[in-house]
Amino acid sequence: MKVLKEIQALQMISDYHRATFKTIGLVPTMGFLHEGHLALLEKAKQECDIVVVSIFVNPAQFLPHEDLDKYPRDFLRDYHLCNSSGVNYIFYPEPELMYPKDYFTFVNVEDITERLEGQFRPGHFKGVSTIVNKLINIVKPHKAYFGQKDAQQAVIIQKMVEDLNIDTEVIICNTIREENGLAKSSRNVYLSEEEKQEAAVIFEALTEGKKMITDYKITDTESVKNVVSNYINRKSDKIKLQYLSITDNVKMKELGNLKLYKGDIIISLAAYMGNTRLIDNVSFNYKYQ
Ligand code: AMP
């Protein structure tokens, strides 16, 4: 496994592997790896000859008041995890290399980015789509792997790749969870043990919501949302919902009555546990019957 910090070196390496008909898989991360990231690496390893992981805490996707400075970082630990996952290259650039002085170019997916996460983190997705675009130009991967944990991000990246005719297949992998259901996240280090236990309520509530739709055939999404938010409020006084939405998985538009709807449904939310902002979602296929 090699660690690369230079853009051109990696571009040349990618050209070489492409010239020898090797399949390249990219797993973009912000580091402080956990089992969610490792599942992406494993999938990439299964499907590709060469696996490149990028570890880059992308300043462009953090809002001024957010946790860029205190975002957890541990490169040595990540290095060993990548090494034992069979990663071939870690791309570990300095922020100044990715965004030099007088950096002016950003990629913005419209519409889908205005809702949900985009409403509460304006500009966040512009930073995400820009960095993913840059990483794809640097690594030139055949396939790139993302987690369903960040559902809206997954939808936006797929749209960007489609709209800009990017020659990379986007693969979305299931959310990996703690035993109690809490979605794994680098930001979970901000939580105390008790908070981690209490945060299990989030996935329980989302699962209740899904059950309302799939098992109890409730078609009024407002009622489903009430059940989900009441579940959270009843079981935890520490968790404060920021938004809760029931959308399709293409435009991520709020769905009203499900009677006429057929397709994938995403129930997603953001909630604060103290100062820590958590996001999670469940997604499933639906047809009214
Ligand atoms: P991050 O380092 O948080 O930016 O995440 C890098 C990638 O890992 C993104 O595509 C995330 O969606 C994905 N990811 C993060 N947490 C999980 C998880 N619990 N399960 C699956 N994928 C995840």
PDB file of C-alpha atoms and ligand atoms in Angstrom:
ATOM      1  CA  MET A   1       0.000   0.000   0.000  1.00  0.00           C
ATOM      2  CA  LYS A   2       1.287   3.437  -0.917  1.00  0.00           C
ATOM      3  CA  VAL A   3       0.382   6.834   0.509  1.00  0.00           C
ATOM      4  CA  LEU A   4       0.243   9.551  -2.124  1.00  0.00           C
ATOM      5  CA  LYS A   5       0.032  13.233  -1.396  1.00  0.00           C
ATOM      6  CA  GLU A   6       0.535  14.559  -4.904  1.00  0.00           C
ATOM      7  CA  ILE A   7      -2.130  14.882  -7.575  1.00  0.00           C
ATOM      8  CA  GLN A   8      -0.030  14.244 -10.666  1.00  0.00           C
ATOM      9  CA  ALA A   9       1.605  11.139  -9.221  1.00  0.00           C
ATOM     10  CA  LEU A  10      -1.790   9.573  -8.662  1.00  0.00           C
ATOM     11  CA  GLN A  11      -3.050  10.598 -12.099  1.00  0.00           C
ATOM     12  CA  MET A  12      -0.042   8.888 -13.688  1.00  0.00           C
ATOM     13  CA  ILE A  13      -0.505   5.774 -11.592  1.00  0.00           C
ATOM     14  CA  SER A  14      -4.160   5.650 -12.619  1.00  0.00           C
ATOM     15  CA  ASP A  15      -3.220   6.018 -16.286  1.00  0.00           C
ATOM     16  CA  TYR A  16      -0.816   3.128 -15.890  1.00  0.00           C
ATOM     17  CA  HIS A  17      -3.413   0.858 -14.277  1.00  0.00           C
ATOM     18  CA  ARG A  18      -6.004   1.801 -16.875  1.00  0.00           C
ATOM     19  CA  ALA A  19      -3.518   1.092 -19.660  1.00  0.00           C
ATOM     20  CA  THR A  20      -3.025  -2.407 -18.248  1.00  0.00           C
ATOM     21  CA  PHE A  21      -6.805  -2.966 -18.116  1.00  0.00           C
ATOM     22  CA  LYS A  22      -7.093  -2.892 -14.351  1.00  0.00           C
ATOM     23  CA  THR A  23     -10.367  -1.773 -12.775  1.00  0.00           C
ATOM     24  CA  ILE A  24      -9.916   1.125 -10.362  1.00  0.00           C
ATOM     25  CA  GLY A  25     -12.283   1.675  -7.410  1.00  0.00           C
ATOM     26  CA  LEU A  26     -12.373   4.913  -5.408  1.00  0.00           C
ATOM     27  CA  VAL A  27     -13.660   5.221  -1.852  1.00  0.00           C
ATOM     28  CA  PRO A  28     -13.799   8.890  -0.825  1.00  0.00           C
ATOM     29  CA  THR A  29     -13.674   9.460   2.945  1.00  0.00           C
ATOM     30  CA  MET A  30     -12.849  12.095   5.509  1.00  0.00           C
ATOM     31  CA  GLY A  31     -10.873   9.520   7.514  1.00  0.00           C
ATOM     32  CA  PHE A  32     -11.283   8.383  11.126  1.00  0.00           C
ATOM     33  CA  LEU A  33     -12.442   5.164   9.559  1.00  0.00           C
ATOM     34  CA  HIS A  34     -15.070   2.861  11.046  1.00  0.00           C
ATOM     35  CA  GLU A  35     -16.886  -0.280   9.911  1.00  0.00           C
ATOM     36  CA  GLY A  36     -19.099   1.776   7.576  1.00  0.00           C
ATOM     37  CA  HIS A  37     -16.027   2.861   5.619  1.00  0.00           C
ATOM     38  CA  LEU A  38     -14.553  -0.634   5.822  1.00  0.00           C
ATOM     39  CA  ALA A  39     -17.683  -2.088   4.214  1.00  0.00           C
ATOM     40  CA  LEU A  40     -17.156   0.267   1.267  1.00  0.00           C
ATOM     41  CA  LEU A  41     -13.516  -0.815   1.041  1.00  0.00           C
ATOM     42  CA  GLU A  42     -14.511  -4.464   1.127  1.00  0.00           C
ATOM     43  CA  LYS A  43     -17.026  -3.997  -1.679  1.00  0.00           C
ATOM     44  CA  ALA A  44     -14.461  -2.063  -3.733  1.00  0.00           C
ATOM     45  CA  LYS A  45     -11.911  -4.805  -3.124  1.00  0.00           C
ATOM     46  CA  GLN A  46     -14.382  -7.445  -4.328  1.00  0.00           C
ATOM     47  CA  GLU A  47     -15.239  -5.544  -7.494  1.00  0.00           C
ATOM     48  CA  CYS A  48     -11.983  -3.806  -8.492  1.00  0.00           C
ATOM     49  CA  ASP A  49      -8.333  -4.699  -9.097  1.00  0.00           C
ATOM     50  CA  ILE A  50      -7.022  -1.487  -7.574  1.00  0.00           C
ATOM     51  CA  VAL A  51      -8.591   0.257  -4.586  1.00  0.00           C
ATOM     52  CA  VAL A  52      -7.849   3.917  -3.861  1.00  0.00           C
ATOM     53  CA  VAL A  53      -9.072   5.498  -0.631  1.00  0.00           C
ATOM     54  CA  SER A  54      -8.992   9.230  -0.252  1.00  0.00           C
ATOM     55  CA  ILE A  55      -8.669  10.647   3.236  1.00  0.00           C
ATOM     56  CA  PHE A  56      -9.423  14.334   3.154  1.00  0.00           C
ATOM     57  CA  VAL A  57     -11.396  16.453   5.586  1.00  0.00           C
ATOM     58  CA  ASN A  58     -12.859  18.708   2.924  1.00  0.00           C
ATOM     59  CA  PRO A  59     -13.049  22.311   4.174  1.00  0.00           C
ATOM     60  CA  ALA A  60     -15.423  23.262   1.342  1.00  0.00           C
ATOM     61  CA  GLN A  61     -18.252  21.152   2.753  1.00  0.00           C
ATOM     62  CA  PHE A  62     -18.174  22.620   6.260  1.00  0.00           C
ATOM     63  CA  LEU A  63     -20.105  25.763   7.129  1.00  0.00           C
ATOM     64  CA  PRO A  64     -18.191  28.443   9.046  1.00  0.00           C
ATOM     65  CA  HIS A  65     -19.723  27.495  12.413  1.00  0.00           C
ATOM     66  CA  GLU A  66     -19.302  23.736  11.910  1.00  0.00           C
ATOM     67  CA  ASP A  67     -16.757  21.261  13.277  1.00  0.00           C
ATOM     68  CA  LEU A  68     -13.957  21.439  10.651  1.00  0.00           C
ATOM     69  CA  ASP A  69     -11.261  22.065  13.255  1.00  0.00           C
ATOM     70  CA  LYS A  70     -12.383  19.493  15.754  1.00  0.00           C
ATOM     71  CA  TYR A  71     -13.403  16.823  13.203  1.00  0.00           C
ATOM     72  CA  PRO A  72     -11.664  13.619  14.432  1.00  0.00           C
ATOM     73  CA  ARG A  73      -8.436  12.701  12.635  1.00  0.00           C
ATOM     74  CA  ASP A  74      -6.077   9.752  13.179  1.00  0.00           C
ATOM     75  CA  PHE A  75      -4.058   9.006  10.091  1.00  0.00           C
ATOM     76  CA  LEU A  76      -1.909   6.259  11.620  1.00  0.00           C
ATOM     77  CA  ARG A  77      -4.976   4.307  12.677  1.00  0.00           C
ATOM     78  CA  ASP A  78      -6.584   4.820   9.248  1.00  0.00           C
ATOM     79  CA  TYR A  79      -3.340   3.714   7.583  1.00  0.00           C
ATOM     80  CA  HIS A  80      -3.363   0.372   9.414  1.00  0.00           C
ATOM     81  CA  LEU A  81      -7.078  -0.191   8.758  1.00  0.00           C
ATOM     82  CA  CYS A  82      -6.578   0.492   5.030  1.00  0.00           C
ATOM     83  CA  ASN A  83      -3.530  -1.738   4.946  1.00  0.00           C
ATOM     84  CA  SER A  84      -5.383  -4.668   6.464  1.00  0.00           C
ATOM     85  CA  SER A  85      -8.343  -4.063   4.117  1.00  0.00           C
ATOM     86  CA  GLY A  86      -6.169  -4.602   1.063  1.00  0.00           C
ATOM     87  CA  VAL A  87      -6.188  -0.965  -0.093  1.00  0.00           C
ATOM     88  CA  ASN A  88      -3.587  -0.229  -2.797  1.00  0.00           C
ATOM     89  CA  TYR A  89      -3.298   3.545  -2.477  1.00  0.00           C
ATOM     90  CA  ILE A  90      -4.288   6.138   0.093  1.00  0.00           C
ATOM     91  CA  PHE A  91      -4.665   9.613  -1.362  1.00  0.00           C
ATOM     92  CA  TYR A  92      -3.935  11.966   1.517  1.00  0.00           C
ATOM     93  CA  PRO A  93      -3.570  15.496   0.167  1.00  0.00           C
ATOM     94  CA  GLU A  94      -3.037  18.748   2.040  1.00  0.00           C
ATOM     95  CA  PRO A  95      -5.981  21.182   1.866  1.00  0.00           C
ATOM     96  CA  GLU A  96      -3.713  23.762   0.165  1.00  0.00           C
ATOM     97  CA  LEU A  97      -3.111  21.314  -2.655  1.00  0.00           C
ATOM     98  CA  MET A  98      -6.801  20.727  -3.260  1.00  0.00           C
ATOM     99  CA  TYR A  99      -7.783  24.375  -2.814  1.00  0.00           C
ATOM    100  CA  PRO A 100      -4.787  26.542  -3.622  1.00  0.00           C
ATOM    101  CA  LYS A 101      -4.917  30.303  -3.294  1.00  0.00           C
ATOM    102  CA  ASP A 102      -7.233  31.747  -5.939  1.00  0.00           C
ATOM    103  CA  TYR A 103      -9.301  28.592  -6.261  1.00  0.00           C
ATOM    104  CA  PHE A 104     -12.486  29.608  -8.082  1.00  0.00           C
ATOM    105  CA  THR A 105     -14.274  26.546  -9.485  1.00  0.00           C
ATOM    106  CA  PHE A 106     -17.163  24.742  -7.835  1.00  0.00           C
ATOM    107  CA  VAL A 107     -19.709  22.204  -8.999  1.00  0.00           C
ATOM    108  CA  ASN A 108     -23.280  22.712  -7.902  1.00  0.00           C
ATOM    109  CA  VAL A 109     -26.139  20.281  -8.382  1.00  0.00           C
ATOM    110  CA  GLU A 110     -29.293  22.385  -8.296  1.00  0.00           C
ATOM    111  CA  ASP A 111     -32.741  21.716  -6.838  1.00  0.00           C
ATOM    112  CA  ILE A 112     -32.069  18.462  -4.944  1.00  0.00           C
ATOM    113  CA  THR A 113     -29.474  20.273  -2.845  1.00  0.00           C
ATOM    114  CA  GLU A 114     -31.912  22.889  -1.596  1.00  0.00           C
ATOM    115  CA  ARG A 115     -33.946  20.588   0.627  1.00  0.00           C
ATOM    116  CA  LEU A 116     -33.322  18.553   3.798  1.00  0.00           C
ATOM    117  CA  GLU A 117     -29.598  18.679   4.576  1.00  0.00           C
ATOM    118  CA  GLY A 118     -29.210  21.484   2.046  1.00  0.00           C
ATOM    119  CA  GLN A 119     -31.745  23.618   3.871  1.00  0.00           C
ATOM    120  CA  PHE A 120     -29.889  23.370   7.165  1.00  0.00           C
ATOM    121  CA  ARG A 121     -26.372  23.231   5.726  1.00  0.00           C
ATOM    122  CA  PRO A 122     -26.503  25.658   2.781  1.00  0.00           C
ATOM    123  CA  GLY A 123     -23.435  25.252   0.579  1.00  0.00           C
ATOM    124  CA  HIS A 124     -22.561  21.856   2.053  1.00  0.00           C
ATOM    125  CA  PHE A 125     -23.431  19.877  -1.059  1.00  0.00           C
ATOM    126  CA  LYS A 126     -21.626  22.309  -3.325  1.00  0.00           C
ATOM    127  CA  GLY A 127     -18.486  21.420  -1.345  1.00  0.00           C
ATOM    128  CA  VAL A 128     -19.298  17.715  -1.576  1.00  0.00           C
ATOM    129  CA  SER A 129     -19.947  17.627  -5.320  1.00  0.00           C
ATOM    130  CA  THR A 130     -16.857  19.743  -5.993  1.00  0.00           C
ATOM    131  CA  ILE A 131     -14.535  17.483  -4.020  1.00  0.00           C
ATOM    132  CA  VAL A 132     -16.026  14.291  -5.455  1.00  0.00           C
ATOM    133  CA  ASN A 133     -15.582  15.723  -8.948  1.00  0.00           C
ATOM    134  CA  LYS A 134     -11.969  16.636  -8.203  1.00  0.00           C
ATOM    135  CA  LEU A 135     -11.255  13.211  -6.709  1.00  0.00           C
ATOM    136  CA  ILE A 136     -12.753  11.496  -9.740  1.00  0.00           C
ATOM    137  CA  ASN A 137     -10.551  13.622 -12.026  1.00  0.00           C
ATOM    138  CA  ILE A 138      -7.499  12.695  -9.981  1.00  0.00           C
ATOM    139  CA  VAL A 139      -8.147   8.982  -9.429  1.00  0.00           C
ATOM    140  CA  LYS A 140      -9.959   8.299 -12.729  1.00  0.00           C
ATOM    141  CA  PRO A 141     -11.879   5.414 -11.145  1.00  0.00           C
ATOM    142  CA  HIS A 142     -14.145   3.009 -13.002  1.00  0.00           C
ATOM    143  CA  LYS A 143     -16.273   2.772  -9.868  1.00  0.00           C
ATOM    144  CA  ALA A 144     -16.782   5.003  -6.846  1.00  0.00           C
ATOM    145  CA  TYR A 145     -18.332   3.846  -3.583  1.00  0.00           C
ATOM    146  CA  PHE A 146     -20.616   5.807  -1.262  1.00  0.00           C
ATOM    147  CA  GLY A 147     -22.782   4.968   1.753  1.00  0.00           C
ATOM    148  CA  GLN A 148     -26.566   5.024   1.980  1.00  0.00           C
ATOM    149  CA  LYS A 149     -26.011   6.575   5.436  1.00  0.00           C
ATOM    150  CA  ASP A 150     -25.734   9.902   3.592  1.00  0.00           C
ATOM    151  CA  ALA A 151     -28.831   9.312   1.477  1.00  0.00           C
ATOM    152  CA  GLN A 152     -29.161  12.765  -0.029  1.00  0.00           C
ATOM    153  CA  GLN A 153     -25.448  12.885  -0.816  1.00  0.00           C
ATOM    154  CA  ALA A 154     -25.787   9.558  -2.642  1.00  0.00           C
ATOM    155  CA  VAL A 155     -28.672  10.899  -4.737  1.00  0.00           C
ATOM    156  CA  ILE A 156     -26.797  14.120  -5.535  1.00  0.00           C
ATOM    157  CA  ILE A 157     -23.579  12.366  -6.553  1.00  0.00           C
ATOM    158  CA  GLN A 158     -25.507  10.021  -8.834  1.00  0.00           C
ATOM    159  CA  LYS A 159     -27.224  13.019 -10.416  1.00  0.00           C
ATOM    160  CA  MET A 160     -23.944  14.881 -10.872  1.00  0.00           C
ATOM    161  CA  VAL A 161     -22.314  11.874 -12.525  1.00  0.00           C
ATOM    162  CA  GLU A 162     -25.309  11.503 -14.824  1.00  0.00           C
ATOM    163  CA  ASP A 163     -25.622  15.206 -15.694  1.00  0.00           C
ATOM    164  CA  LEU A 164     -21.903  15.775 -16.283  1.00  0.00           C
ATOM    165  CA  ASN A 165     -21.441  12.491 -18.186  1.00  0.00           C
ATOM    166  CA  ILE A 166     -18.748  11.368 -15.785  1.00  0.00           C
ATOM    167  CA  ASP A 167     -17.435   7.980 -16.818  1.00  0.00           C
ATOM    168  CA  THR A 168     -17.553   6.425 -13.359  1.00  0.00           C
ATOM    169  CA  GLU A 169     -20.111   4.008 -11.976  1.00  0.00           C
ATOM    170  CA  VAL A 170     -21.524   5.092  -8.622  1.00  0.00           C
ATOM    171  CA  ILE A 171     -22.161   2.299  -6.154  1.00  0.00           C
ATOM    172  CA  ILE A 172     -24.198   2.851  -3.017  1.00  0.00           C
ATOM    173  CA  CYS A 173     -23.598   0.519  -0.052  1.00  0.00           C
ATOM    174  CA  ASN A 174     -25.899  -0.209   2.890  1.00  0.00           C
ATOM    175  CA  THR A 175     -25.609   1.639   6.164  1.00  0.00           C
ATOM    176  CA  ILE A 176     -23.537  -0.183   8.758  1.00  0.00           C
ATOM    177  CA  ARG A 177     -24.875   0.138  12.295  1.00  0.00           C
ATOM    178  CA  GLU A 178     -23.883  -0.494  15.889  1.00  0.00           C
ATOM    179  CA  GLU A 179     -25.568  -3.451  17.534  1.00  0.00           C
ATOM    180  CA  ASN A 180     -28.212  -1.127  18.977  1.00  0.00           C
ATOM    181  CA  GLY A 181     -29.001   0.308  15.536  1.00  0.00           C
ATOM    182  CA  LEU A 182     -27.087   3.589  15.786  1.00  0.00           C
ATOM    183  CA  ALA A 183     -25.576   4.320  12.360  1.00  0.00           C
ATOM    184  CA  LYS A 184     -21.780   4.237  12.514  1.00  0.00           C
ATOM    185  CA  SER A 185     -20.262   7.654  12.027  1.00  0.00           C
ATOM    186  CA  SER A 186     -16.907   9.310  12.665  1.00  0.00           C
ATOM    187  CA  ARG A 187     -18.852  11.944  14.599  1.00  0.00           C
ATOM    188  CA  ASN A 188     -20.107   9.318  17.090  1.00  0.00           C
ATOM    189  CA  VAL A 189     -16.879   9.962  19.049  1.00  0.00           C
ATOM    190  CA  TYR A 190     -18.520  13.189  20.168  1.00  0.00           C
ATOM    191  CA  LEU A 191     -21.142  11.109  22.024  1.00  0.00           C
ATOM    192  CA  SER A 192     -20.781   9.724  25.559  1.00  0.00           C
ATOM    193  CA  GLU A 193     -21.564   6.041  26.143  1.00  0.00           C
ATOM    194  CA  GLU A 194     -24.990   6.957  27.530  1.00  0.00           C
ATOM    195  CA  GLU A 195     -25.721   9.172  24.574  1.00  0.00           C
ATOM    196  CA  LYS A 196     -24.760   6.353  22.205  1.00  0.00           C
ATOM    197  CA  GLN A 197     -27.233   4.085  23.975  1.00  0.00           C
ATOM    198  CA  GLU A 198     -29.969   6.705  23.867  1.00  0.00           C
ATOM    199  CA  ALA A 199     -29.262   7.480  20.185  1.00  0.00           C
ATOM    200  CA  ALA A 200     -30.510   3.973  19.315  1.00  0.00           C
ATOM    201  CA  VAL A 201     -33.962   5.562  19.510  1.00  0.00           C
ATOM    202  CA  ILE A 202     -33.337   7.236  16.138  1.00  0.00           C
ATOM    203  CA  PHE A 203     -33.160   4.013  14.158  1.00  0.00           C
ATOM    204  CA  GLU A 204     -35.989   2.484  16.204  1.00  0.00           C
ATOM    205  CA  ALA A 205     -38.180   5.443  15.285  1.00  0.00           C
ATOM    206  CA  LEU A 206     -37.268   5.266  11.600  1.00  0.00           C
ATOM    207  CA  THR A 207     -37.994   1.546  11.627  1.00  0.00           C
ATOM    208  CA  GLU A 208     -41.403   2.264  13.191  1.00  0.00           C
ATOM    209  CA  GLY A 209     -42.080   4.724  10.386  1.00  0.00           C
ATOM    210  CA  LYS A 210     -41.163   2.192   7.756  1.00  0.00           C
ATOM    211  CA  LYS A 211     -43.386  -0.408   9.437  1.00  0.00           C
ATOM    212  CA  MET A 212     -46.328   2.007   9.409  1.00  0.00           C
ATOM    213  CA  ILE A 213     -46.011   2.259   5.638  1.00  0.00           C
ATOM    214  CA  THR A 214     -45.086  -1.295   4.690  1.00  0.00           C
ATOM    215  CA  ASP A 215     -46.981  -3.354   7.304  1.00  0.00           C
ATOM    216  CA  TYR A 216     -49.874  -1.139   8.427  1.00  0.00           C
ATOM    217  CA  LYS A 217     -50.379   0.354   4.947  1.00  0.00           C
ATOM    218  CA  ILE A 218     -50.642   3.926   6.195  1.00  0.00           C
ATOM    219  CA  THR A 219     -50.525   6.196   3.159  1.00  0.00           C
ATOM    220  CA  ASP A 220     -50.714   9.598   4.839  1.00  0.00           C
ATOM    221  CA  THR A 221     -47.071  10.586   5.321  1.00  0.00           C
ATOM    222  CA  GLU A 222     -47.953  13.274   7.898  1.00  0.00           C
ATOM    223  CA  SER A 223     -49.338  10.553  10.202  1.00  0.00           C
ATOM    224  CA  VAL A 224     -46.214   8.490   9.693  1.00  0.00           C
ATOM    225  CA  LYS A 225     -44.027  11.484  10.535  1.00  0.00           C
ATOM    226  CA  ASN A 226     -46.066  12.086  13.673  1.00  0.00           C
ATOM    227  CA  VAL A 227     -45.482   8.525  14.801  1.00  0.00           C
ATOM    228  CA  VAL A 228     -41.740   8.821  14.180  1.00  0.00           C
ATOM    229  CA  SER A 229     -41.332  12.141  15.963  1.00  0.00           C
ATOM    230  CA  ASN A 230     -43.601  11.123  18.852  1.00  0.00           C
ATOM    231  CA  TYR A 231     -41.577   7.931  19.247  1.00  0.00           C
ATOM    232  CA  ILE A 232     -38.385   9.971  19.578  1.00  0.00           C
ATOM    233  CA  ASN A 233     -39.914  12.511  21.954  1.00  0.00           C
ATOM    234  CA  ARG A 234     -41.423   9.770  24.131  1.00  0.00           C
ATOM    235  CA  LYS A 235     -38.222   7.726  24.390  1.00  0.00           C
ATOM    236  CA  SER A 236     -35.642  10.455  24.685  1.00  0.00           C
ATOM    237  CA  ASP A 237     -35.604  13.959  26.029  1.00  0.00           C
ATOM    238  CA  LYS A 238     -32.067  14.528  24.817  1.00  0.00           C
ATOM    239  CA  ILE A 239     -32.692  14.029  21.101  1.00  0.00           C
ATOM    240  CA  LYS A 240     -34.040  17.082  19.298  1.00  0.00           C
ATOM    241  CA  LEU A 241     -35.286  16.582  15.757  1.00  0.00           C
ATOM    242  CA  GLN A 242     -34.129  19.160  13.220  1.00  0.00           C
ATOM    243  CA  TYR A 243     -36.062  17.776  10.278  1.00  0.00           C
ATOM    244  CA  LEU A 244     -37.899  14.626   9.381  1.00  0.00           C
ATOM    245  CA  SER A 245     -38.954  13.893   5.850  1.00  0.00           C
ATOM    246  CA  ILE A 246     -40.469  11.221   3.676  1.00  0.00           C
ATOM    247  CA  THR A 247     -39.283  11.584   0.097  1.00  0.00           C
ATOM    248  CA  ASP A 248     -38.636   9.799  -3.151  1.00  0.00           C
ATOM    249  CA  ASN A 249     -35.039   8.827  -3.948  1.00  0.00           C
ATOM    250  CA  VAL A 250     -34.602  10.777  -7.190  1.00  0.00           C
ATOM    251  CA  LYS A 251     -35.522  14.382  -6.422  1.00  0.00           C
ATOM    252  CA  MET A 252     -35.862  13.896  -2.696  1.00  0.00           C
ATOM    253  CA  LYS A 253     -39.188  15.700  -2.760  1.00  0.00           C
ATOM    254  CA  GLU A 254     -41.612  15.353   0.097  1.00  0.00           C
ATOM    255  CA  LEU A 255     -44.284  12.737  -0.613  1.00  0.00           C
ATOM    256  CA  GLY A 256     -47.832  13.520   0.458  1.00  0.00           C
ATOM    257  CA  ASN A 257     -50.250  10.653   0.121  1.00  0.00           C
ATOM    258  CA  LEU A 258     -48.617   7.407  -0.962  1.00  0.00           C
ATOM    259  CA  LYS A 259     -51.674   5.972  -2.702  1.00  0.00           C
ATOM    260  CA  LEU A 260     -50.429   7.020  -6.137  1.00  0.00           C
ATOM    261  CA  TYR A 261     -46.756   6.489  -5.414  1.00  0.00           C
ATOM    262  CA  LYS A 262     -44.609   3.624  -6.620  1.00  0.00           C
ATOM    263  CA  GLY A 263     -40.847   3.502  -6.146  1.00  0.00           C
ATOM    264  CA  ASP A 264     -38.231   3.940  -3.455  1.00  0.00           C
ATOM    265  CA  ILE A 265     -39.084   5.832  -0.296  1.00  0.00           C
ATOM    266  CA  ILE A 266     -36.528   7.431   1.993  1.00  0.00           C
ATOM    267  CA  ILE A 267     -37.482   8.411   5.530  1.00  0.00           C
ATOM    268  CA  SER A 268     -34.658  10.647   6.662  1.00  0.00           C
ATOM    269  CA  LEU A 269     -33.914  12.899   9.565  1.00  0.00           C
ATOM    270  CA  ALA A 270     -31.349  15.044  11.286  1.00  0.00           C
ATOM    271  CA  ALA A 271     -31.359  15.360  15.051  1.00  0.00           C
ATOM    272  CA  TYR A 272     -29.226  16.892  17.740  1.00  0.00           C
ATOM    273  CA  MET A 273     -28.004  14.853  20.665  1.00  0.00           C
ATOM    274  CA  GLY A 274     -26.614  17.678  22.776  1.00  0.00           C
ATOM    275  CA  ASN A 275     -24.287  19.540  20.429  1.00  0.00           C
ATOM    276  CA  THR A 276     -23.790  16.572  18.124  1.00  0.00           C
ATOM    277  CA  ARG A 277     -25.747  16.541  14.906  1.00  0.00           C
ATOM    278  CA  LEU A 278     -26.725  13.060  13.729  1.00  0.00           C
ATOM    279  CA  ILE A 279     -28.329  12.034  10.444  1.00  0.00           C
ATOM    280  CA  ASP A 280     -29.918   8.740   9.533  1.00  0.00           C
ATOM    281  CA  ASN A 281     -32.450   7.260   7.152  1.00  0.00           C
ATOM    282  CA  VAL A 282     -34.229   4.110   6.078  1.00  0.00           C
ATOM    283  CA  SER A 283     -34.978   3.452   2.449  1.00  0.00           C
ATOM    284  CA  PHE A 284     -37.207   0.826   0.894  1.00  0.00           C
ATOM    285  CA  ASN A 285     -39.142  -0.022  -2.218  1.00  0.00           C
ATOM    286  CA  TYR A 286     -42.873   0.699  -2.165  1.00  0.00           C
ATOM    287  CA  LYS A 287     -46.002   0.006  -4.126  1.00  0.00           C
ATOM    288  CA  TYR A 288     -49.467   0.741  -2.804  1.00  0.00           C
ATOM    289  CA  GLN A 289     -51.722  -2.318  -2.657  1.00  0.00           C
TER     290      GLN A 289
HETATM  291  P1  AMP B   1     -17.292  10.297   5.619  1.00  0.00           P
HETATM  292  O1  AMP B   1     -15.888   9.901   5.969  1.00  0.00           O
HETATM  293  O2  AMP B   1     -18.186  10.409   6.802  1.00  0.00           O
HETATM  294  O3  AMP B   1     -17.348  11.467   4.681  1.00  0.00           O
HETATM  295  O4  AMP B   1     -17.893   9.076   4.803  1.00  0.00           O
HETATM  296  C1  AMP B   1     -17.257   8.552   3.674  1.00  0.00           C
HETATM  297  C2  AMP B   1     -18.194   7.591   3.001  1.00  0.00           C
HETATM  298  O5  AMP B   1     -18.556   6.556   3.895  1.00  0.00           O
HETATM  299  C3  AMP B   1     -19.496   8.263   2.540  1.00  0.00           C
HETATM  300  O6  AMP B   1     -19.867   7.750   1.270  1.00  0.00           O
HETATM  301  C4  AMP B   1     -20.467   7.839   3.610  1.00  0.00           C
HETATM  302  O7  AMP B   1     -21.813   7.787   3.153  1.00  0.00           O
HETATM  303  C5  AMP B   1     -19.965   6.448   3.943  1.00  0.00           C
HETATM  304  N1  AMP B   1     -20.408   6.060   5.283  1.00  0.00           N
HETATM  305  C6  AMP B   1     -20.298   6.773   6.429  1.00  0.00           C
HETATM  306  N2  AMP B   1     -20.877   6.113   7.453  1.00  0.00           N
HETATM  307  C7  AMP B   1     -21.377   4.962   6.945  1.00  0.00           C
HETATM  308  C8  AMP B   1     -22.078   3.864   7.502  1.00  0.00           C
HETATM  309  N3  AMP B   1     -22.425   3.801   8.781  1.00  0.00           N
HETATM  310  N4  AMP B   1     -22.429   2.848   6.671  1.00  0.00           N
HETATM  311  C9  AMP B   1     -22.114   2.886   5.354  1.00  0.00           C
HETATM  312  N5  AMP B   1     -21.443   3.894   4.769  1.00  0.00           N
HETATM  313  C10 AMP B   1     -21.070   4.928   5.551  1.00  0.00           C
END
